[in-house]
mmCIF file of C-alpha atoms and ligand atoms in Angstrom:
data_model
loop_
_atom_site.group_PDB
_atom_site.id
_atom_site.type_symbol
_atom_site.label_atom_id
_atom_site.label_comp_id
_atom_site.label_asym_id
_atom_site.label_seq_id
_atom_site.Cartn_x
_atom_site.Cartn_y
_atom_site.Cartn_z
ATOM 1 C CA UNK Q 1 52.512 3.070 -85.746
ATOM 2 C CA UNK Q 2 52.792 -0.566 -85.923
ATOM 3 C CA UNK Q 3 52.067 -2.837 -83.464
ATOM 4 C CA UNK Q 4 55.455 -5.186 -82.805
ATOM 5 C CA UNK Q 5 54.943 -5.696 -79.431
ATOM 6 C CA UNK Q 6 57.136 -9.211 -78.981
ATOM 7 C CA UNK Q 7 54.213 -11.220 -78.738
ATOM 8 C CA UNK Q 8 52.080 -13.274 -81.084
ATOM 9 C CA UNK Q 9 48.918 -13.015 -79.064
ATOM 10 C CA UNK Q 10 45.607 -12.542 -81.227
ATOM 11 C CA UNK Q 11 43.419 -9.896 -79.334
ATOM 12 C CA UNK Q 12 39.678 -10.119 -79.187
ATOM 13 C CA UNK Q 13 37.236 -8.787 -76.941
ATOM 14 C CA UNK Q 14 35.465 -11.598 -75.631
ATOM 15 C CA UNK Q 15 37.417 -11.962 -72.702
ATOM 16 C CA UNK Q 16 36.947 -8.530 -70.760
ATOM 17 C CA UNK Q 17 35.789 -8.117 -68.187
ATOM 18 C CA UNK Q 18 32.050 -7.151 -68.084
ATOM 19 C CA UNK Q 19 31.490 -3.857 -66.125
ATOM 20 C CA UNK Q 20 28.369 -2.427 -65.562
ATOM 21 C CA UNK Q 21 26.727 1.333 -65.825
ATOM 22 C CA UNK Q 22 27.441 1.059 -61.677
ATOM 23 C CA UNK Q 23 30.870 1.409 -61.676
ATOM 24 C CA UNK Q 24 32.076 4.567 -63.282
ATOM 25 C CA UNK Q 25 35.453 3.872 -64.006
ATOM 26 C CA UNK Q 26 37.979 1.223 -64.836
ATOM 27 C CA UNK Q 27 41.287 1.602 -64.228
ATOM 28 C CA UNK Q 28 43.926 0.808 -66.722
ATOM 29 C CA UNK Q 29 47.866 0.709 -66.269
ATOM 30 C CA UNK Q 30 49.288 1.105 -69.820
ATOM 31 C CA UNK Q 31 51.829 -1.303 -70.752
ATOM 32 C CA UNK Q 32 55.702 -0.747 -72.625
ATOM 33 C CA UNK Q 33 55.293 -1.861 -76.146
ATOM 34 C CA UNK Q 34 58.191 -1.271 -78.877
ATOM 35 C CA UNK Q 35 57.317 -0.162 -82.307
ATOM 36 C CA UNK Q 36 59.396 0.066 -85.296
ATOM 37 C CA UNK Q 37 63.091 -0.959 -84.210
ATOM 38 C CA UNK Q 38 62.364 -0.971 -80.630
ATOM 39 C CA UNK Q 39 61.381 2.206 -79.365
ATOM 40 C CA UNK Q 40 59.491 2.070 -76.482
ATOM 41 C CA UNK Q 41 56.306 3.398 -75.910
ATOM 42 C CA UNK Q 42 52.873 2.959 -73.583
ATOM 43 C CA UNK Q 43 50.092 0.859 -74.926
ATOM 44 C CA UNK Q 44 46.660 1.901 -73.559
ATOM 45 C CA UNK Q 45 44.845 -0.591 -76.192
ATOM 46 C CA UNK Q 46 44.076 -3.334 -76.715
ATOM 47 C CA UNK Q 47 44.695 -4.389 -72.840
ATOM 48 C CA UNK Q 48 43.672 -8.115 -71.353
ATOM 49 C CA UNK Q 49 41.453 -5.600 -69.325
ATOM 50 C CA UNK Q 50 39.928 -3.926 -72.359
ATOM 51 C CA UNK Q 51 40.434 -4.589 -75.804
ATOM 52 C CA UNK Q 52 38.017 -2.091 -77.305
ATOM 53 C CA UNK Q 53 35.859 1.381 -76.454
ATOM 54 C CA UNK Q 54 33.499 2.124 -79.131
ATOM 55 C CA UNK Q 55 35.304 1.275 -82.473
ATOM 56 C CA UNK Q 56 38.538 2.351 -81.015
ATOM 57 C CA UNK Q 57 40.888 -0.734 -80.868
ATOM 58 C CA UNK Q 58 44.049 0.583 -80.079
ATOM 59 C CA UNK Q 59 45.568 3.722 -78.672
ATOM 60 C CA UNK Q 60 49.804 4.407 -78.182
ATOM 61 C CA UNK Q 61 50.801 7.105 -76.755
ATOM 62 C CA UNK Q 62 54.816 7.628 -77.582
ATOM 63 C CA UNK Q 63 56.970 10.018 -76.664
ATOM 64 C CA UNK Q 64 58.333 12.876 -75.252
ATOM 65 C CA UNK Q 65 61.366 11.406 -77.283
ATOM 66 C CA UNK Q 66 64.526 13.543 -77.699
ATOM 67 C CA UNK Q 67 64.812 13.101 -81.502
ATOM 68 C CA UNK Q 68 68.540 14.410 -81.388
ATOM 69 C CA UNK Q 69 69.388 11.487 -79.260
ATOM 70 C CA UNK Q 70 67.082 9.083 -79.409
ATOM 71 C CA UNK Q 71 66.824 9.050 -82.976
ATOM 72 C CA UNK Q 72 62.809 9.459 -82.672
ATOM 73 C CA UNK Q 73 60.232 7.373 -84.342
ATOM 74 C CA UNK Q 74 61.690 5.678 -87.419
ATOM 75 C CA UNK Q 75 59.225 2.924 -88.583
ATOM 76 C CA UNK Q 76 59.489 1.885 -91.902
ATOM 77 C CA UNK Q 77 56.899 0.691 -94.429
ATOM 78 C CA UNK Q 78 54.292 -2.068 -93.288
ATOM 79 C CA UNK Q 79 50.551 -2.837 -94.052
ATOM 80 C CA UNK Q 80 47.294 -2.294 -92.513
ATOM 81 C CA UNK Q 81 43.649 -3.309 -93.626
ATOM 82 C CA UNK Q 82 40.445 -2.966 -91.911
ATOM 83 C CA UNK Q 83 41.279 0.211 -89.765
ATOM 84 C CA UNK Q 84 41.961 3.629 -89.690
ATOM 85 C CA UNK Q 85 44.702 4.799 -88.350
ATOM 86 C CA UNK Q 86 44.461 8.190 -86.371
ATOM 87 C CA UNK Q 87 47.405 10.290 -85.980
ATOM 88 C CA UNK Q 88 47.767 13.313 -83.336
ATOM 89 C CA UNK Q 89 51.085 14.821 -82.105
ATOM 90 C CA UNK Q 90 51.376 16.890 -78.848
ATOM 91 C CA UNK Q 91 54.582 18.233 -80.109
ATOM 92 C CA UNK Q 92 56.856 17.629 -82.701
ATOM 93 C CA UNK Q 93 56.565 16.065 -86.218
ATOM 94 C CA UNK Q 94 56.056 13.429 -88.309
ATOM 95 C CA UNK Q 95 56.287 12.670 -91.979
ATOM 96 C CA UNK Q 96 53.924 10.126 -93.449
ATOM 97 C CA UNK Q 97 54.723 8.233 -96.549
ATOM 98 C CA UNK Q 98 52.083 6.166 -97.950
ATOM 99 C CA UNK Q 99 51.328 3.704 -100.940
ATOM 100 C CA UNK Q 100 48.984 5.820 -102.590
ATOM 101 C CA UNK Q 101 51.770 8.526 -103.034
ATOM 102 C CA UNK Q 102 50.667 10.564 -100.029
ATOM 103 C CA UNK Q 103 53.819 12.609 -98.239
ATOM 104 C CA UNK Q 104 52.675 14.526 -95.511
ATOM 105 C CA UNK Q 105 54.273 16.011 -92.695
ATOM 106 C CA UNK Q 106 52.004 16.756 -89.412
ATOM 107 C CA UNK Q 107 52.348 18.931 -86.433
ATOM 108 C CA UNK Q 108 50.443 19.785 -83.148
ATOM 109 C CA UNK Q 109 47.091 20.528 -83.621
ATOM 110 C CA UNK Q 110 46.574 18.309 -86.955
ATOM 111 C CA UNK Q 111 45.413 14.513 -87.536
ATOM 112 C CA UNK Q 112 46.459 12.427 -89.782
ATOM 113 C CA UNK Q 113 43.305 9.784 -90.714
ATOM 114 C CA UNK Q 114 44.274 6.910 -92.923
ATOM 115 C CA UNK Q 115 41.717 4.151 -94.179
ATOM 116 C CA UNK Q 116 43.419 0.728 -94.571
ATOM 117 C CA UNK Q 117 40.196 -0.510 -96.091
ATOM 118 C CA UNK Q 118 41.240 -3.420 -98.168
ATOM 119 C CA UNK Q 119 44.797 -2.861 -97.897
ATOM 120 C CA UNK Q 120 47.285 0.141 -97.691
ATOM 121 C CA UNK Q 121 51.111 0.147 -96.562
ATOM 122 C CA UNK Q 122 53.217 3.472 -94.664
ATOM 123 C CA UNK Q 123 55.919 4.835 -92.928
ATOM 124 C CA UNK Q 124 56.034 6.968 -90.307
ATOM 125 C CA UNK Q 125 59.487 8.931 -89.498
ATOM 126 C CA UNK Q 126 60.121 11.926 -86.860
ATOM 127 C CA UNK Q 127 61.743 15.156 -88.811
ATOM 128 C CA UNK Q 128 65.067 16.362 -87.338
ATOM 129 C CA UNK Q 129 64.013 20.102 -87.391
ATOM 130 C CA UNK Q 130 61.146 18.827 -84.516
ATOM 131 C CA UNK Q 131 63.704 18.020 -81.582
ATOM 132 C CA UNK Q 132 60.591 16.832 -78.756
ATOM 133 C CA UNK Q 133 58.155 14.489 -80.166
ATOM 134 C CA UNK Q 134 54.976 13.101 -78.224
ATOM 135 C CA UNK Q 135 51.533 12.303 -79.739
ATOM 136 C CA UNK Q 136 49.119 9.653 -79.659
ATOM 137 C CA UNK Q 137 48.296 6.810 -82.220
ATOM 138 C CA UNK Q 138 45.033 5.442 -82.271
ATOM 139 C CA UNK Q 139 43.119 2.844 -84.527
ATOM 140 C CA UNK Q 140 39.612 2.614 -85.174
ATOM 141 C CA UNK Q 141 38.251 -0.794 -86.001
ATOM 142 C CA UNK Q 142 36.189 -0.424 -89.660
ATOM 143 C CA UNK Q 143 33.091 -1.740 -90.009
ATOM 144 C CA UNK Q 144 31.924 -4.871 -91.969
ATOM 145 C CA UNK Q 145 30.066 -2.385 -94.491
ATOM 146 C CA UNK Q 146 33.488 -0.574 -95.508
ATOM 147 C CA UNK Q 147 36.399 -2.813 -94.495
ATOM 148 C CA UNK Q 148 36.852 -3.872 -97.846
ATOM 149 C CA UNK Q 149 36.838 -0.866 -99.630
ATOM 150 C CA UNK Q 150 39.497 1.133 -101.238
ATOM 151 C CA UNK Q 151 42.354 2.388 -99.041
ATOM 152 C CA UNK Q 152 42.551 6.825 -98.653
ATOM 153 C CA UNK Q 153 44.089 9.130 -96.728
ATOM 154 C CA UNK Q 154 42.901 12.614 -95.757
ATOM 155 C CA UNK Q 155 45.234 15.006 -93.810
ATOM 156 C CA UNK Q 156 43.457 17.049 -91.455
ATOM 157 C CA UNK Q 157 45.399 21.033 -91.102
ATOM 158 C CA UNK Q 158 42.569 22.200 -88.474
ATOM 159 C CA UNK Q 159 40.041 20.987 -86.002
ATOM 160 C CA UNK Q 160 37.785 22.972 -84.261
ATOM 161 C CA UNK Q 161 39.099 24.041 -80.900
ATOM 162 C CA UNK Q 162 37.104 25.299 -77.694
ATOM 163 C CA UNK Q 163 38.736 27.540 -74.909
ATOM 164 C CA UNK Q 164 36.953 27.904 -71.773
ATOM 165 C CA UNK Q 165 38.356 28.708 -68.197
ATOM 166 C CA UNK Q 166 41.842 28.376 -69.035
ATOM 167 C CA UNK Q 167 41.473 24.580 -70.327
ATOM 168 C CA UNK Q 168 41.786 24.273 -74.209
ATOM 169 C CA UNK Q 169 39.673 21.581 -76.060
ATOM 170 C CA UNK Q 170 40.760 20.172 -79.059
ATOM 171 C CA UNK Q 171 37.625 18.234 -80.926
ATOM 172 C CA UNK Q 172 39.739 16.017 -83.093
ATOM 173 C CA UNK Q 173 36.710 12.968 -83.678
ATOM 174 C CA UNK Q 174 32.447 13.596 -83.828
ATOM 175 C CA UNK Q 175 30.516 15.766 -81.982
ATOM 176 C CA UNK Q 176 31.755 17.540 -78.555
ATOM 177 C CA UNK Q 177 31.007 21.009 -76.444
ATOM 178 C CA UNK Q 178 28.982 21.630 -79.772
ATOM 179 C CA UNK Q 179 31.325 21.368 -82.031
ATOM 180 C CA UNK Q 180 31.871 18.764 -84.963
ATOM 181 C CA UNK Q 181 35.366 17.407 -85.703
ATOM 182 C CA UNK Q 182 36.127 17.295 -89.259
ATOM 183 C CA UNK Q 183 37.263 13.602 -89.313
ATOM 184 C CA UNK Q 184 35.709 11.540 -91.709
ATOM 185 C CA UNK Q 185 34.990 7.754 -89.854
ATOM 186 C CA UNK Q 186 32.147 5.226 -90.098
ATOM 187 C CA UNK Q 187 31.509 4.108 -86.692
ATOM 188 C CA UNK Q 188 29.800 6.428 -84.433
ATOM 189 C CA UNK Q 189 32.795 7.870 -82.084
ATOM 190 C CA UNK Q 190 34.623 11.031 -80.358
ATOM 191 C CA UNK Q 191 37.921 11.819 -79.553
ATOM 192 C CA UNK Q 192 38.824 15.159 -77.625
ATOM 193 C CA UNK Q 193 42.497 16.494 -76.523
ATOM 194 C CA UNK Q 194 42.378 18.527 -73.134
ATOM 195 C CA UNK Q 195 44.700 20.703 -72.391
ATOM 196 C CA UNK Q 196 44.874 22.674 -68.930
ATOM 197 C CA UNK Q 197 48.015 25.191 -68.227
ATOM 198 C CA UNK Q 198 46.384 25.737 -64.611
ATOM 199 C CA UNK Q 199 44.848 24.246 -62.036
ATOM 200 C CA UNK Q 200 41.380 24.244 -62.824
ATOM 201 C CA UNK Q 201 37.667 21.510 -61.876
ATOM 202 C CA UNK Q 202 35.803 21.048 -65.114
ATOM 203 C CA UNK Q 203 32.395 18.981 -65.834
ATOM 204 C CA UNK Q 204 33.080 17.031 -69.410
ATOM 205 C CA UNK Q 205 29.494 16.164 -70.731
ATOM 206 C CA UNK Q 206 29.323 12.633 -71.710
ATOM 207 C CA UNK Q 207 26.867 10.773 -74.241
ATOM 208 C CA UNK Q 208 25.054 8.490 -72.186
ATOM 209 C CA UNK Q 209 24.654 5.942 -75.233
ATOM 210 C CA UNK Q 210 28.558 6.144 -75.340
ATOM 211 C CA UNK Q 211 31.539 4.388 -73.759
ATOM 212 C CA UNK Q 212 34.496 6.149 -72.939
ATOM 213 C CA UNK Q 213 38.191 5.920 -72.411
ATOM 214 C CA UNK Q 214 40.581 8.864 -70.700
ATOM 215 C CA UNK Q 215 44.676 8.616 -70.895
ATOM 216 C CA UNK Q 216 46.221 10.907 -69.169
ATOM 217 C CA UNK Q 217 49.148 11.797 -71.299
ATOM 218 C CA UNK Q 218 50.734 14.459 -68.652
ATOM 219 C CA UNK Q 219 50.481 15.385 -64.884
ATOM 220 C CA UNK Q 220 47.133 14.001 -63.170
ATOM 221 C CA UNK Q 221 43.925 14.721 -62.731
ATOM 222 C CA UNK Q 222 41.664 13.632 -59.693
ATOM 223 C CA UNK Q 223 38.050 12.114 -60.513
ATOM 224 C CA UNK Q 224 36.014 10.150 -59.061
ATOM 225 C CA UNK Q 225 37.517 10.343 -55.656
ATOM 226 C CA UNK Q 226 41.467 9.344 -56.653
ATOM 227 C CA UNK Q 227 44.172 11.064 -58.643
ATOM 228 C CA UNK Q 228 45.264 9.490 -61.632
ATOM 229 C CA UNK Q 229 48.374 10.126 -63.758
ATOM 230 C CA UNK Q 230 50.506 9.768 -67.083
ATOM 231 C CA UNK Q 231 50.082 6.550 -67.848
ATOM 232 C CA UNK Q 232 46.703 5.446 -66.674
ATOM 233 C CA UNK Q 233 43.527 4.547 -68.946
ATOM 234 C CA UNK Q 234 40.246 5.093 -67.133
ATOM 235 C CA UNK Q 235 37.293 3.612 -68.623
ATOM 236 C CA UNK Q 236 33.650 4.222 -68.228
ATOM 237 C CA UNK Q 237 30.983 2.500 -69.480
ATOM 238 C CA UNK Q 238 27.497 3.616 -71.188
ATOM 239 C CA UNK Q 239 24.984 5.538 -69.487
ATOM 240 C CA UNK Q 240 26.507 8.694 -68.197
ATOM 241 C CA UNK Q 241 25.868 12.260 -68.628
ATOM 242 C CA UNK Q 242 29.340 14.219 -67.442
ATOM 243 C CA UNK Q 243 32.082 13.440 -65.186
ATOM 244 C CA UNK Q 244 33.540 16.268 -63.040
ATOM 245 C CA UNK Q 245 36.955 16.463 -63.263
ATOM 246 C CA UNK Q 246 39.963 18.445 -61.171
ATOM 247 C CA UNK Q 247 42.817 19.573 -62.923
ATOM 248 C CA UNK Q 248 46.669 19.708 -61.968
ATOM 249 C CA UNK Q 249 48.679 22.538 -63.950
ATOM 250 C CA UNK Q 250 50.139 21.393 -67.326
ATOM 251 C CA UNK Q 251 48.172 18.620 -67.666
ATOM 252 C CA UNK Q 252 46.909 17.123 -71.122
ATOM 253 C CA UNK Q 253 44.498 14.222 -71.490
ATOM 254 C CA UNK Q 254 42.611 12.503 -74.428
ATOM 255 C CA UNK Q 255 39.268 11.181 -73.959
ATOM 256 C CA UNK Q 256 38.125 8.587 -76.725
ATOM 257 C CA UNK Q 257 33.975 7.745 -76.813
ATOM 258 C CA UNK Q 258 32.071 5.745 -79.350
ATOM 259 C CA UNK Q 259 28.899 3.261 -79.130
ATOM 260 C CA UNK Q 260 29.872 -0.101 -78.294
ATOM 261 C CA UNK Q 261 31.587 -1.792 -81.395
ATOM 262 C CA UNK Q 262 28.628 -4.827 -82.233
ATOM 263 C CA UNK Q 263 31.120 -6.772 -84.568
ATOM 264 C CA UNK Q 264 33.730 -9.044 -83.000
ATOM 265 C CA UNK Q 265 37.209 -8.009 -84.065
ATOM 266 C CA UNK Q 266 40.574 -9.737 -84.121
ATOM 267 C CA UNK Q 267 43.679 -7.505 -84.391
ATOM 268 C CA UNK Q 268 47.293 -9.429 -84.880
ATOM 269 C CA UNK Q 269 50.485 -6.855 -85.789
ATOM 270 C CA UNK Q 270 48.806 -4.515 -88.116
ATOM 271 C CA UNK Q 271 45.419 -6.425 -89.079
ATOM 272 C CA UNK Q 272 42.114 -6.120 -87.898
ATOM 273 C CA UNK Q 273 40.009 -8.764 -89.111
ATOM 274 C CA UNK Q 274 37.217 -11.417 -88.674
ATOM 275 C CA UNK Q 275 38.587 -14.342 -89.037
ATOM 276 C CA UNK Q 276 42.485 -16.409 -89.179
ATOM 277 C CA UNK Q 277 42.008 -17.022 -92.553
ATOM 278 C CA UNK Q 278 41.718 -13.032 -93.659
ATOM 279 C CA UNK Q 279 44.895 -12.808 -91.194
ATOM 280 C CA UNK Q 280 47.011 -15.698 -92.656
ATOM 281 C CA UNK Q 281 45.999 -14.104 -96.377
ATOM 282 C CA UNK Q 282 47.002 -10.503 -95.241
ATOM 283 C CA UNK Q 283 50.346 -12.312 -94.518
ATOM 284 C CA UNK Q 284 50.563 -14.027 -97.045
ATOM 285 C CA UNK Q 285 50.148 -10.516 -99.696
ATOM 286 C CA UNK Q 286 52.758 -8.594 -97.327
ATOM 287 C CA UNK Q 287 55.337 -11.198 -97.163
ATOM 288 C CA UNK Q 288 55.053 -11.911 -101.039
ATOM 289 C CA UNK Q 289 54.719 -8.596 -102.019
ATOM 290 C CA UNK Q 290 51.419 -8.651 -104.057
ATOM 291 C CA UNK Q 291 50.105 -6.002 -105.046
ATOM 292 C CA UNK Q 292 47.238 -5.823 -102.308
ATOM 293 C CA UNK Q 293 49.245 -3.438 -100.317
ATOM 294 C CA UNK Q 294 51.336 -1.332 -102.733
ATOM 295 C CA UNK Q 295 54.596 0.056 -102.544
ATOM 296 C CA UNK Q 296 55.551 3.029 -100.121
ATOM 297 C CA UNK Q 297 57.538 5.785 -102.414
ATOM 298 C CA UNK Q 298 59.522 7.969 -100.497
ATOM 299 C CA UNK Q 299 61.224 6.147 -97.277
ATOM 300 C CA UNK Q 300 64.874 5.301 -97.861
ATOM 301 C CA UNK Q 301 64.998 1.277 -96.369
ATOM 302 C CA UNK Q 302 63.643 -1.687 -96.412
ATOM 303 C CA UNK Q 303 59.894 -2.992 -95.311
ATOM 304 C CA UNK Q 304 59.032 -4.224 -92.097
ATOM 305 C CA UNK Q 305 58.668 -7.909 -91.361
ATOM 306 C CA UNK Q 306 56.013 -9.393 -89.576
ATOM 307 C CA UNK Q 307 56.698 -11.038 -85.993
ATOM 308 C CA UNK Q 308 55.409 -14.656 -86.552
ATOM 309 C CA UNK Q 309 52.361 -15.552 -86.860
ATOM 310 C CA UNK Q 310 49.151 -15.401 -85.190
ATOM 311 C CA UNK Q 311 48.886 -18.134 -82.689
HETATM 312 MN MN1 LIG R 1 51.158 2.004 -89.103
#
């Protein structure tokens, strides 16, 4: 994805709200964000109420879009550095053209996991053949020790998946219901896709040392005494050991964990960074065209422009 959302805000996660190990969860309405040439989608992070869980910085969830009609996603190529992007479709498809040569479609059950390190520019297209697209885009914020390394991008065919009373868990980041997602990242995180055809109460084990996030992406679930639905982030902060949770037929979730991200980030368009002066040079290489970020092979148009500048 890329982050276009018509303001020049930069986010940083000093101002949130503190919460406490006494309140279980947060809750988060989503907000309408465009991406590419203005398709709209709901933005679960960064929020004014919560610009980061664990390493995990931002978090779209787009779609069902009727490709046919709609046109789909169509975003052409633009940078990143200092995150990974994290790719995972519900339905549909996506091609992904990047400026190390990569061309890779994904589908339903995949992840695409993309290390900006240092610098890396894509696109990202819906394929006509895939009428229904809906999936989720997350970043993950890279740490000091690896931000500057060398851009890569690893496509993921199969995570591990768990089925248990009806519900179907996908792991698709770390370690959950004993299994290890293949996903290689730096920061200490999980990310798990639930999907329940039935109605159906579950008890998710948590890692106490962890902080999570749960976006419903259809129907509702009810926890914690209220029901919550497609569009709503609930947060919960360290030191719990499983949340019991009701489930309403057809209902998919993701729920993102990770230790609490020490390092102070600042995320403006497609950069996370440290400091204005990384952002202002990041601009500088994209809008010049140096060779920091590399030419995307394989997209038929032109490059994405930045909105502004960081306030
Ligand atoms: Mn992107």
């Amino acid at each position: 994805m890329s982050n276009i959302i018509r303001q020049t805000e930069v986010s940083d996660s000093k101002d949130c709200p503190a919460y406490t190990n006494k309140i279980k969860f947060q809750k988060i309405i989503t907000r309408d964000a465009q991406i590419g040439d203005g398709l709209m989608i709901r933005r679960a992070l960064p929020h004014p109420e919560r610009r980061i869980i664990g390493a995990w910085c931002f978090f779209d969830h787009f779609g069902p879009f009727d490709v046919k009609h709609n046109g789909g996603l169509d975003i052409p190529p633009h940078p990143h550095m200092g995150l990974h992007t994290f790719t995972y479709l519900i339905e549909g498809k996506i091609l992904h053209c990047d400026s190390l040569g990569s061309i890779q479609h994904i589908v339903p059950g995949q992840v695409n996991l993309m290390t900006a390190g240092k610098g890396i520019a894509h696109s990202e297209e819906s394929v006509a053949d895939a009428p229904v697209l809906q999936g989720v885009q997350l970043w993950l914020a890279m740490p000091d020790t690896t931000r500057n390394e060398k851009p890569k991008f690893t496509h993921y065919a199969e995570v591990p998946v768990v089925k248990e009373k009806g519900v179907t868990y996908r792991i698709l980041a770390g370690d959950v219901l004993n299994e290890t997602a293949p996903t290689q990242v730096e920061t200490n995180v999980s990310a798990l896709h639930v999907h329940a055809e039935e109605e159906t109460e579950i008890l998710l084990p948590l890692n106490p040392e962890f902080e999570y996030g749960i976006l419903i992406l259809a129907g509702s679930i009810h926890v914690e005494g209220f029901d919550a639905t497609s569009g709503l982030l609930l947060y919960s902060p360290v030191g719990h050991k499983n949340v019991p949770i009701k489930i309403k037929p057809n209902t998919h979730f993701i729920m993102i964990g990770g230790e609490p991200f020490k390092e102070e980030v600042l995320l403006w368009w497609n950069f996370v960074a440290r400091d204005k002066n990384e952002m202002m040079q990041a601009l500088y290489d994209w809008e010049n065209n140096t060779d920091r970020f590399g030419e995307v092979k394989g997209y038929k148009g032109g490059r994405l422009n930045p909105p502004g500048v960081p306030n």
